[in-house]
mmCIF file of C-alpha atoms and ligand atoms in Angstrom:
data_model
loop_
_atom_site.group_PDB
_atom_site.id
_atom_site.type_symbol
_atom_site.label_atom_id
_atom_site.label_comp_id
_atom_site.label_asym_id
_atom_site.label_seq_id
_atom_site.Cartn_x
_atom_site.Cartn_y
_atom_site.Cartn_z
ATOM 1 C CA PRO A 14 55.765 115.546 125.289
ATOM 2 C CA PRO A 15 56.059 112.725 127.988
ATOM 3 C CA ILE A 16 58.402 110.641 126.298
ATOM 4 C CA ASP A 17 56.401 106.446 125.402
ATOM 5 C CA GLN A 18 57.218 103.842 127.324
ATOM 6 C CA ASN A 19 59.986 102.110 124.725
ATOM 7 C CA HIS A 20 62.040 104.343 125.211
ATOM 8 C CA TYR A 21 62.485 104.156 128.901
ATOM 9 C CA LYS A 22 62.205 99.838 128.067
ATOM 10 C CA ASN A 23 65.179 99.940 125.243
ATOM 11 C CA ILE A 24 67.016 101.965 128.210
ATOM 12 C CA ASN A 25 66.611 99.008 130.031
ATOM 13 C CA LYS A 26 67.114 96.243 128.067
ATOM 14 C CA ARG A 27 70.503 98.067 127.472
ATOM 15 C CA SER A 28 71.838 97.586 130.385
ATOM 16 C CA GLU A 29 70.651 94.012 131.005
ATOM 17 C CA THR A 30 73.054 92.941 127.547
ATOM 18 C CA ASN A 31 75.855 95.246 128.520
ATOM 19 C CA ILE A 32 78.608 93.957 126.652
ATOM 20 C CA MET A 33 81.694 94.494 128.165
ATOM 21 C CA ALA A 34 80.065 91.904 131.035
ATOM 22 C CA LYS A 35 80.386 88.765 128.231
ATOM 23 C CA SER A 36 83.857 88.211 126.806
ATOM 24 C CA VAL A 37 86.343 86.004 125.643
ATOM 25 C CA ILE A 38 89.722 85.289 126.915
ATOM 26 C CA THR A 39 92.458 85.414 123.965
ATOM 27 C CA VAL A 40 96.122 84.428 125.102
ATOM 28 C CA VAL A 41 98.395 85.427 122.319
ATOM 29 C CA LYS A 42 102.880 85.054 123.403
ATOM 30 C CA SER A 43 106.339 84.849 122.150
ATOM 31 C CA ASN A 44 108.645 83.531 124.045
ATOM 32 C CA LYS A 45 109.311 86.558 126.410
ATOM 33 C CA HIS A 46 105.913 88.151 126.380
ATOM 34 C CA GLU A 47 102.390 87.352 126.807
ATOM 35 C CA VAL A 48 99.622 89.838 125.779
ATOM 36 C CA THR A 49 95.861 89.202 126.966
ATOM 37 C CA ILE A 50 92.846 90.272 124.573
ATOM 38 C CA SER A 51 89.718 90.903 126.859
ATOM 39 C CA ARG A 52 87.024 93.072 127.323
ATOM 40 C CA ASP A 53 88.166 93.496 130.621
ATOM 41 C CA GLU A 54 91.158 94.963 129.847
ATOM 42 C CA SER A 55 93.176 97.246 128.370
ATOM 43 C CA ILE A 56 92.353 97.724 124.468
ATOM 44 C CA VAL A 57 95.085 95.572 122.139
ATOM 45 C CA ILE A 58 97.217 97.722 119.674
ATOM 46 C CA ILE A 59 98.509 96.040 117.380
ATOM 47 C CA GLY A 60 101.226 98.188 115.509
ATOM 48 C CA GLU A 61 99.874 98.505 111.986
ATOM 49 C CA ARG A 62 103.147 100.179 110.596
ATOM 50 C CA ILE A 63 106.246 97.810 109.349
ATOM 51 C CA ASN A 64 104.343 96.630 105.986
ATOM 52 C CA PRO A 65 105.426 97.674 103.060
ATOM 53 C CA THR A 66 102.516 97.991 101.287
ATOM 54 C CA GLY A 67 101.310 102.156 99.802
ATOM 55 C CA ARG A 68 104.586 102.285 101.344
ATOM 56 C CA SER A 69 107.698 102.900 98.611
ATOM 57 C CA ALA A 70 111.033 104.123 100.952
ATOM 58 C CA LEU A 71 109.720 100.570 102.863
ATOM 59 C CA GLN A 72 109.523 98.795 100.562
ATOM 60 C CA LYS A 73 113.284 100.210 99.108
ATOM 61 C CA GLU A 74 114.669 98.644 101.860
ATOM 62 C CA LEU A 75 113.405 95.867 101.391
ATOM 63 C CA LYS A 76 114.371 95.162 97.543
ATOM 64 C CA ALA A 77 118.035 96.449 98.991
ATOM 65 C CA GLY A 78 117.965 94.016 101.226
ATOM 66 C CA LYS A 79 117.762 96.178 104.353
ATOM 67 C CA PHE A 80 116.058 96.479 107.141
ATOM 68 C CA ASP A 81 116.126 99.906 109.172
ATOM 69 C CA ILE A 82 112.571 100.750 108.746
ATOM 70 C CA VAL A 83 111.002 98.199 109.768
ATOM 71 C CA ARG A 84 114.202 97.389 113.191
ATOM 72 C CA ARG A 85 113.254 100.802 113.791
ATOM 73 C CA ASP A 86 109.358 100.819 113.580
ATOM 74 C CA ALA A 87 109.475 97.897 115.929
ATOM 75 C CA VAL A 88 110.412 99.519 118.705
ATOM 76 C CA ALA A 89 108.925 102.820 118.165
ATOM 77 C CA GLN A 90 105.553 101.309 117.645
ATOM 78 C CA LEU A 91 106.153 99.038 121.299
ATOM 79 C CA GLU A 92 107.760 101.928 123.460
ATOM 80 C CA ALA A 93 104.308 104.528 121.824
ATOM 81 C CA GLY A 94 102.042 101.750 123.237
ATOM 82 C CA ALA A 95 101.078 99.002 120.064
ATOM 83 C CA SER A 96 101.223 95.474 122.621
ATOM 84 C CA ILE A 97 101.466 93.937 118.861
ATOM 85 C CA LEU A 98 103.539 93.898 116.128
ATOM 86 C CA ASP A 99 101.756 93.275 113.070
ATOM 87 C CA ILE A 100 104.025 92.181 110.089
ATOM 88 C CA ASN A 101 102.883 91.930 106.501
ATOM 89 C CA SER A 102 105.655 90.721 104.118
ATOM 90 C CA GLY A 103 103.388 91.254 100.525
ATOM 91 C CA LEU A 104 106.398 92.756 98.829
ATOM 92 C CA PRO A 105 106.057 92.617 95.152
ATOM 93 C CA ARG A 106 108.371 90.183 92.708
ATOM 94 C CA ALA A 107 109.579 89.856 96.581
ATOM 95 C CA ASP A 108 110.855 85.985 97.418
ATOM 96 C CA GLU A 109 107.792 85.995 99.908
ATOM 97 C CA PRO A 110 109.401 83.537 102.624
ATOM 98 C CA ALA A 111 112.560 84.058 102.912
ATOM 99 C CA LEU A 112 111.887 88.302 103.426
ATOM 100 C CA MET A 113 108.260 86.879 106.517
ATOM 101 C CA VAL A 114 111.285 85.377 107.961
ATOM 102 C CA GLN A 115 114.128 88.082 108.111
ATOM 103 C CA MET A 116 111.585 90.075 109.158
ATOM 104 C CA ILE A 117 110.791 88.852 112.045
ATOM 105 C CA LYS A 118 113.862 87.962 112.987
ATOM 106 C CA GLU A 119 114.642 91.831 112.714
ATOM 107 C CA VAL A 120 112.163 92.654 114.261
ATOM 108 C CA GLN A 121 112.528 89.505 117.413
ATOM 109 C CA ASP A 122 116.256 90.658 117.453
ATOM 110 C CA ALA A 123 115.413 95.154 117.618
ATOM 111 C CA ALA A 124 112.584 94.400 120.160
ATOM 112 C CA ASP A 125 113.395 92.047 122.613
ATOM 113 C CA ASP A 126 111.160 88.984 120.948
ATOM 114 C CA PRO A 127 107.513 91.332 120.468
ATOM 115 C CA VAL A 128 104.527 89.411 120.218
ATOM 116 C CA ILE A 129 103.518 89.287 116.165
ATOM 117 C CA CYS A 130 101.364 88.946 113.728
ATOM 118 C CA LEU A 131 101.397 87.350 110.695
ATOM 119 C CA ASP A 132 99.748 89.778 107.799
ATOM 120 C CA THR A 133 100.180 87.673 104.428
ATOM 121 C CA ALA A 134 98.234 86.670 101.542
ATOM 122 C CA ASN A 135 101.144 83.693 100.640
ATOM 123 C CA VAL A 136 99.825 80.089 101.908
ATOM 124 C CA LYS A 137 103.893 79.529 102.103
ATOM 125 C CA ALA A 138 104.714 82.406 103.903
ATOM 126 C CA LEU A 139 103.283 81.646 106.070
ATOM 127 C CA GLU A 140 103.468 78.855 106.405
ATOM 128 C CA ALA A 141 107.517 79.903 106.824
ATOM 129 C CA GLY A 142 106.673 82.180 109.725
ATOM 130 C CA LEU A 143 105.264 80.292 111.436
ATOM 131 C CA LYS A 144 107.179 77.746 111.672
ATOM 132 C CA TYR A 145 110.218 80.016 112.266
ATOM 133 C CA TYR A 146 108.617 81.784 114.963
ATOM 134 C CA CYS A 147 106.117 79.397 116.495
ATOM 135 C CA LYS A 148 108.620 77.486 118.949
ATOM 136 C CA ASP A 149 108.598 76.671 122.916
ATOM 137 C CA GLY A 150 105.590 78.006 123.343
ATOM 138 C CA ALA A 151 105.117 80.853 120.822
ATOM 139 C CA LYS A 152 101.726 82.132 120.168
ATOM 140 C CA PRO A 153 101.643 84.679 116.830
ATOM 141 C CA MET A 154 98.228 86.191 114.994
ATOM 142 C CA ILE A 155 98.002 85.337 111.523
ATOM 143 C CA ASN A 156 95.566 87.818 109.774
ATOM 144 C CA SER A 157 93.777 86.347 107.856
ATOM 145 C CA VAL A 158 91.571 84.295 106.937
ATOM 146 C CA THR A 159 87.928 84.521 105.398
ATOM 147 C CA ALA A 160 84.777 82.926 104.824
ATOM 148 C CA GLU A 161 85.496 81.816 101.560
ATOM 149 C CA GLY A 162 86.088 78.274 100.497
ATOM 150 C CA LYS A 163 89.254 78.632 99.559
ATOM 151 C CA SER A 164 91.350 80.791 102.134
ATOM 152 C CA LEU A 165 89.410 78.696 104.996
ATOM 153 C CA LYS A 166 90.947 75.226 103.512
ATOM 154 C CA ALA A 167 94.424 76.297 102.830
ATOM 155 C CA VAL A 168 94.545 79.016 106.304
ATOM 156 C CA LEU A 169 92.974 77.011 108.693
ATOM 157 C CA PRO A 170 95.237 74.484 109.161
ATOM 158 C CA LEU A 171 98.114 76.266 109.732
ATOM 159 C CA VAL A 172 95.806 77.611 112.642
ATOM 160 C CA LYS A 173 95.644 74.305 113.792
ATOM 161 C CA GLU A 174 98.565 73.334 113.232
ATOM 162 C CA TYR A 175 100.434 75.581 115.205
ATOM 163 C CA GLY A 176 98.622 76.165 117.549
ATOM 164 C CA ALA A 177 97.886 80.383 116.521
ATOM 165 C CA VAL A 178 94.967 82.675 117.032
ATOM 166 C CA ILE A 179 93.541 83.483 113.536
ATOM 167 C CA ILE A 180 91.476 86.649 112.588
ATOM 168 C CA GLY A 181 88.153 86.375 110.532
ATOM 169 C CA LEU A 182 87.639 88.379 107.838
ATOM 170 C CA CYS A 183 84.042 88.908 107.566
ATOM 171 C CA SER A 184 84.236 88.857 103.795
ATOM 172 C CA GLY A 185 82.732 86.475 100.981
ATOM 173 C CA ASP A 186 82.232 85.249 97.910
ATOM 174 C CA ASP A 187 80.847 88.572 96.900
ATOM 175 C CA GLY A 188 83.579 91.438 99.138
ATOM 176 C CA ILE A 189 83.309 92.613 101.740
ATOM 177 C CA PRO A 190 79.455 93.419 102.875
ATOM 178 C CA LYS A 191 77.882 96.166 103.330
ATOM 179 C CA THR A 192 74.945 94.792 105.567
ATOM 180 C CA ALA A 193 76.100 93.973 109.073
ATOM 181 C CA GLU A 194 74.254 91.207 108.756
ATOM 182 C CA LYS A 195 76.193 90.002 105.656
ATOM 183 C CA ARG A 196 79.066 90.588 107.578
ATOM 184 C CA LEU A 197 78.207 88.250 110.268
ATOM 185 C CA LYS A 198 76.536 85.732 108.005
ATOM 186 C CA ASN A 199 80.211 86.043 106.567
ATOM 187 C CA THR A 200 81.873 85.723 110.808
ATOM 188 C CA ASP A 201 79.658 82.687 110.806
ATOM 189 C CA THR A 202 80.477 80.292 108.249
ATOM 190 C CA ILE A 203 84.796 81.322 109.565
ATOM 191 C CA ILE A 204 83.425 80.710 113.109
ATOM 192 C CA GLU A 205 81.892 77.538 112.121
ATOM 193 C CA ALA A 206 85.192 75.804 109.422
ATOM 194 C CA ALA A 207 86.956 76.840 112.397
ATOM 195 C CA LEU A 208 85.192 75.174 115.554
ATOM 196 C CA LYS A 209 84.626 72.212 113.437
ATOM 197 C CA MET A 210 88.520 71.981 113.045
ATOM 198 C CA GLY A 211 89.111 72.065 116.890
ATOM 199 C CA ILE A 212 90.425 75.853 116.601
ATOM 200 C CA PRO A 213 88.729 76.636 119.863
ATOM 201 C CA ILE A 214 86.278 80.567 120.117
ATOM 202 C CA GLU A 215 88.298 82.272 121.324
ATOM 203 C CA ASN A 216 91.754 81.903 119.117
ATOM 204 C CA ILE A 217 89.071 83.538 116.516
ATOM 205 C CA VAL A 218 89.737 87.641 116.182
ATOM 206 C CA ILE A 219 87.342 88.641 113.751
ATOM 207 C CA ASP A 220 87.537 91.513 111.716
ATOM 208 C CA CYS A 221 84.937 93.696 110.897
ATOM 209 C CA LEU A 222 86.034 94.715 107.796
ATOM 210 C CA ILE A 223 85.999 99.152 107.834
ATOM 211 C CA LEU A 224 84.816 101.365 104.931
ATOM 212 C CA THR A 225 85.383 104.555 103.796
ATOM 213 C CA LEU A 226 83.130 107.304 105.217
ATOM 214 C CA GLY A 227 84.131 109.241 102.577
ATOM 215 C CA VAL A 228 82.272 106.797 99.774
ATOM 216 C CA SER A 229 79.230 105.313 102.378
ATOM 217 C CA GLY A 230 77.496 107.748 104.837
ATOM 218 C CA GLU A 231 76.996 104.384 107.015
ATOM 219 C CA ALA A 232 80.032 102.775 106.797
ATOM 220 C CA ALA A 233 80.851 103.636 110.184
ATOM 221 C CA LEU A 234 76.953 102.718 111.788
ATOM 222 C CA GLU A 235 77.453 99.008 110.360
ATOM 223 C CA ALA A 236 80.706 98.221 111.381
ATOM 224 C CA MET A 237 79.468 99.218 114.555
ATOM 225 C CA ASN A 238 76.231 97.523 114.550
ATOM 226 C CA ALA A 239 78.687 94.555 112.727
ATOM 227 C CA ILE A 240 80.468 94.539 115.912
ATOM 228 C CA ASP A 241 77.623 94.737 118.266
ATOM 229 C CA MET A 242 75.943 91.766 116.646
ATOM 230 C CA ILE A 243 79.317 88.777 115.978
ATOM 231 C CA VAL A 244 80.037 90.443 120.244
ATOM 232 C CA GLU A 245 76.786 89.047 121.650
ATOM 233 C CA LYS A 246 76.654 85.616 119.460
ATOM 234 C CA TYR A 247 80.091 85.025 120.220
ATOM 235 C CA GLY A 248 81.573 87.209 122.895
ATOM 236 C CA VAL A 249 84.797 86.519 120.441
ATOM 237 C CA ASN A 250 87.158 89.677 120.109
ATOM 238 C CA ILE A 251 87.016 92.238 117.739
ATOM 239 C CA THR A 252 90.148 94.119 115.704
ATOM 240 C CA MET A 253 90.383 95.974 112.047
ATOM 241 C CA GLY A 254 92.116 98.153 109.981
ATOM 242 C CA ALA A 255 90.914 101.245 111.595
ATOM 243 C CA SER A 256 91.609 104.435 109.243
ATOM 244 C CA ASN A 257 90.100 103.074 106.646
ATOM 245 C CA ILE A 258 87.064 104.612 108.319
ATOM 246 C CA SER A 259 88.741 108.034 107.489
ATOM 247 C CA PHE A 260 90.130 107.133 103.791
ATOM 248 C CA GLY A 261 90.145 110.166 101.716
ATOM 249 C CA LEU A 262 89.540 112.596 104.180
ATOM 250 C CA PRO A 263 90.973 115.812 106.046
ATOM 251 C CA ALA A 264 91.714 115.395 109.959
ATOM 252 C CA ARG A 265 92.109 111.562 109.587
ATOM 253 C CA GLU A 266 94.224 111.186 112.706
ATOM 254 C CA GLN A 267 90.914 112.811 114.684
ATOM 255 C CA LEU A 268 87.952 110.731 112.604
ATOM 256 C CA THR A 269 89.829 107.046 112.700
ATOM 257 C CA SER A 270 90.254 107.821 116.297
ATOM 258 C CA PHE A 271 87.182 109.169 117.618
ATOM 259 C CA PHE A 272 85.502 106.093 115.116
ATOM 260 C CA MET A 273 87.484 103.919 116.969
ATOM 261 C CA ALA A 274 86.579 104.649 120.622
ATOM 262 C CA MET A 275 82.679 104.928 119.153
ATOM 263 C CA SER A 276 83.624 100.411 118.266
ATOM 264 C CA ALA A 277 85.251 99.957 121.673
ATOM 265 C CA VAL A 278 81.925 100.457 123.829
ATOM 266 C CA LYS A 279 81.025 98.029 120.536
ATOM 267 C CA GLY A 280 82.746 95.754 121.461
ATOM 268 C CA LEU A 281 86.500 96.689 119.572
ATOM 269 C CA THR A 282 89.546 94.540 120.836
ATOM 270 C CA CYS A 283 92.621 95.032 119.459
ATOM 271 C CA PRO A 284 92.524 97.505 116.976
ATOM 272 C CA ILE A 285 95.195 97.322 114.148
ATOM 273 C CA CYS A 286 96.323 100.719 114.064
ATOM 274 C CA ASN A 287 99.375 103.293 114.286
ATOM 275 C CA PRO A 288 100.604 104.473 117.468
ATOM 276 C CA LEU A 289 102.470 107.117 116.344
ATOM 277 C CA LYS A 290 99.379 108.939 115.578
ATOM 278 C CA LYS A 291 98.280 110.634 120.019
ATOM 279 C CA GLN A 292 95.304 110.569 119.207
ATOM 280 C CA GLU A 293 94.211 107.331 118.554
ATOM 281 C CA VAL A 294 96.856 106.167 121.134
ATOM 282 C CA ILE A 295 94.528 108.510 123.790
ATOM 283 C CA ALA A 296 91.284 108.261 121.666
ATOM 284 C CA MET A 297 92.736 104.138 123.365
ATOM 285 C CA ASN A 298 93.394 105.220 127.023
ATOM 286 C CA ALA A 299 90.338 107.222 127.457
ATOM 287 C CA ALA A 300 88.201 103.746 126.429
ATOM 288 C CA ASN A 301 90.005 102.014 128.727
ATOM 289 C CA ILE A 302 89.091 104.357 131.251
ATOM 290 C CA CYS A 303 85.135 104.993 130.365
ATOM 291 C CA LEU A 304 84.552 101.590 129.821
ATOM 292 C CA GLY A 305 86.163 100.837 133.382
ATOM 293 C CA LYS A 306 88.625 98.678 131.790
ATOM 294 C CA LYS A 307 91.148 96.733 134.430
ATOM 295 C CA LYS A 308 94.034 99.710 135.254
ATOM 296 C CA GLY A 309 92.504 102.310 133.145
ATOM 297 C CA VAL A 310 92.381 105.273 136.134
ATOM 298 C CA MET A 311 95.566 104.515 136.495
ATOM 299 C CA ASN A 312 96.575 104.561 132.760
ATOM 300 C CA TRP A 313 95.226 106.964 132.217
ATOM 301 C CA ILE A 314 97.130 109.106 134.986
ATOM 302 C CA LYS A 315 100.301 107.476 133.727
ATOM 303 C CA THR A 316 100.136 108.191 130.020
ATOM 304 C CA SER A 317 99.353 111.213 130.055
ATOM 305 C CA ARG A 318 101.876 111.640 132.389
ATOM 306 C CA ALA A 319 103.966 109.877 129.578
ATOM 307 C CA LEU A 320 102.691 111.621 127.256
ATOM 308 C CA GLY A 321 102.905 115.373 128.624
ATOM 309 C CA ILE A 322 99.964 115.860 129.373
ATOM 310 C CA ASP A 323 98.881 117.612 131.970
HETATM 311 N N1 THG B 424 92.514 94.950 108.533
HETATM 312 C C1 THG B 424 93.165 93.602 109.159
HETATM 313 N N2 THG B 424 94.004 93.315 108.230
HETATM 314 C C2 THG B 424 94.808 94.376 107.434
HETATM 315 C C3 THG B 424 94.259 95.885 107.313
HETATM 316 C C4 THG B 424 92.994 95.663 108.757
HETATM 317 N N3 THG B 424 95.854 94.922 106.993
HETATM 318 C C5 THG B 424 96.820 95.421 106.728
HETATM 319 C C6 THG B 424 95.948 97.262 106.449
HETATM 320 N N4 THG B 424 94.992 97.224 106.841
HETATM 321 C C7 THG B 424 96.306 97.526 107.124
HETATM 322 N N5 THG B 424 97.576 98.511 107.727
HETATM 323 C C8 THG B 424 97.688 99.673 107.400
HETATM 324 C C9 THG B 424 99.443 99.946 106.995
HETATM 325 C C10 THG B 424 99.812 101.204 106.736
HETATM 326 C C11 THG B 424 98.721 102.003 106.328
HETATM 327 C C12 THG B 424 96.906 101.211 106.224
HETATM 328 C C13 THG B 424 96.957 100.347 106.552
HETATM 329 C C14 THG B 424 98.880 103.116 106.209
HETATM 330 N N6 THG B 424 100.251 104.003 105.554
HETATM 331 C C15 THG B 424 100.335 104.662 105.474
HETATM 332 C C16 THG B 424 99.361 106.247 104.184
HETATM 333 O O1 THG B 424 99.140 104.644 103.107
HETATM 334 O O2 THG B 424 99.243 106.627 104.378
HETATM 335 C C17 THG B 424 101.469 104.706 104.961
HETATM 336 C C18 THG B 424 102.383 104.835 105.766
HETATM 337 C C19 THG B 424 103.563 105.968 106.230
HETATM 338 O O3 THG B 424 104.393 106.559 105.447
HETATM 339 O O4 THG B 424 103.723 106.664 107.499
HETATM 340 O O5 THG B 424 98.250 104.484 105.722
HETATM 341 O O6 THG B 424 91.613 96.354 107.126
HETATM 342 N N7 THG B 424 93.166 92.300 109.086
#
């Protein structure tokens, strides 16, 4: 049967509104390194591993005041393709402000002062980390703020004071919304509040919050729809804790990788993931070359060789 006229209209509309054209440029930096996040540039990997949550060996070390794993993970993740390192200081019963500062110091010392993402729900730890890290123009990411009034009020003043980049989680008073529309609504709340405080749009990165496919068969679709809508409306950079998609399922690395590549088409620019999982890095390199990002072809050849794949 002939394809109806609307089919062609939709295809034309798609190419007219190519999301790759629309992008806010976000810059983060340490004193030694600068990272640009934009839909024109290679996807930026935020390494997730420096996080004691659910990692008993790391918890044990941190409790004993040791930082060997932190230092090793910092170096290994950068070598594997991360450009930013997430540092989560959420250790139960710890002096979190002091721990955050020490973790930052260890990472800076071990890995030549990388760009970091301060990941904590503890505002005192966040403030201590920012006070220590933000010298001489260093501009980190902060992970994170939500659309809840209490969160916005506690975190946005620090974002403004230190000129940092904030990750806005599109959750609100009722937790993580199931639908893309409600995620957009929470994004509206965060962006409006930040702009009102004088935080520029390029310093806001949105996390659409990935639910688990094993729980909801719509989890990936709703997240990708949310990315689509948020990018269409604001052009902001998009992050996500990618591995949530595959929680509890087999072949996690493969599933997470494919989902990340699909999300890249929608406008994902800076996933939080584990770069030691090679498939995830390969998927992002494939997205870079297929989406025509700067140096995509050159980097595909270079990184494939480095991985020993011919
Ligand atoms: N969004 C934002 N920030 C986030 C998340 C997010 N930060 C935390 C988390 N989610 C992303 N970070 C991790 C870190 C580790 C793991 C998953 C996500 C993880 N760890 C292994 C495990 O549980 O199997 C254990 C590590 C090991 O022993 O090797 O999976 O969604 N903005």
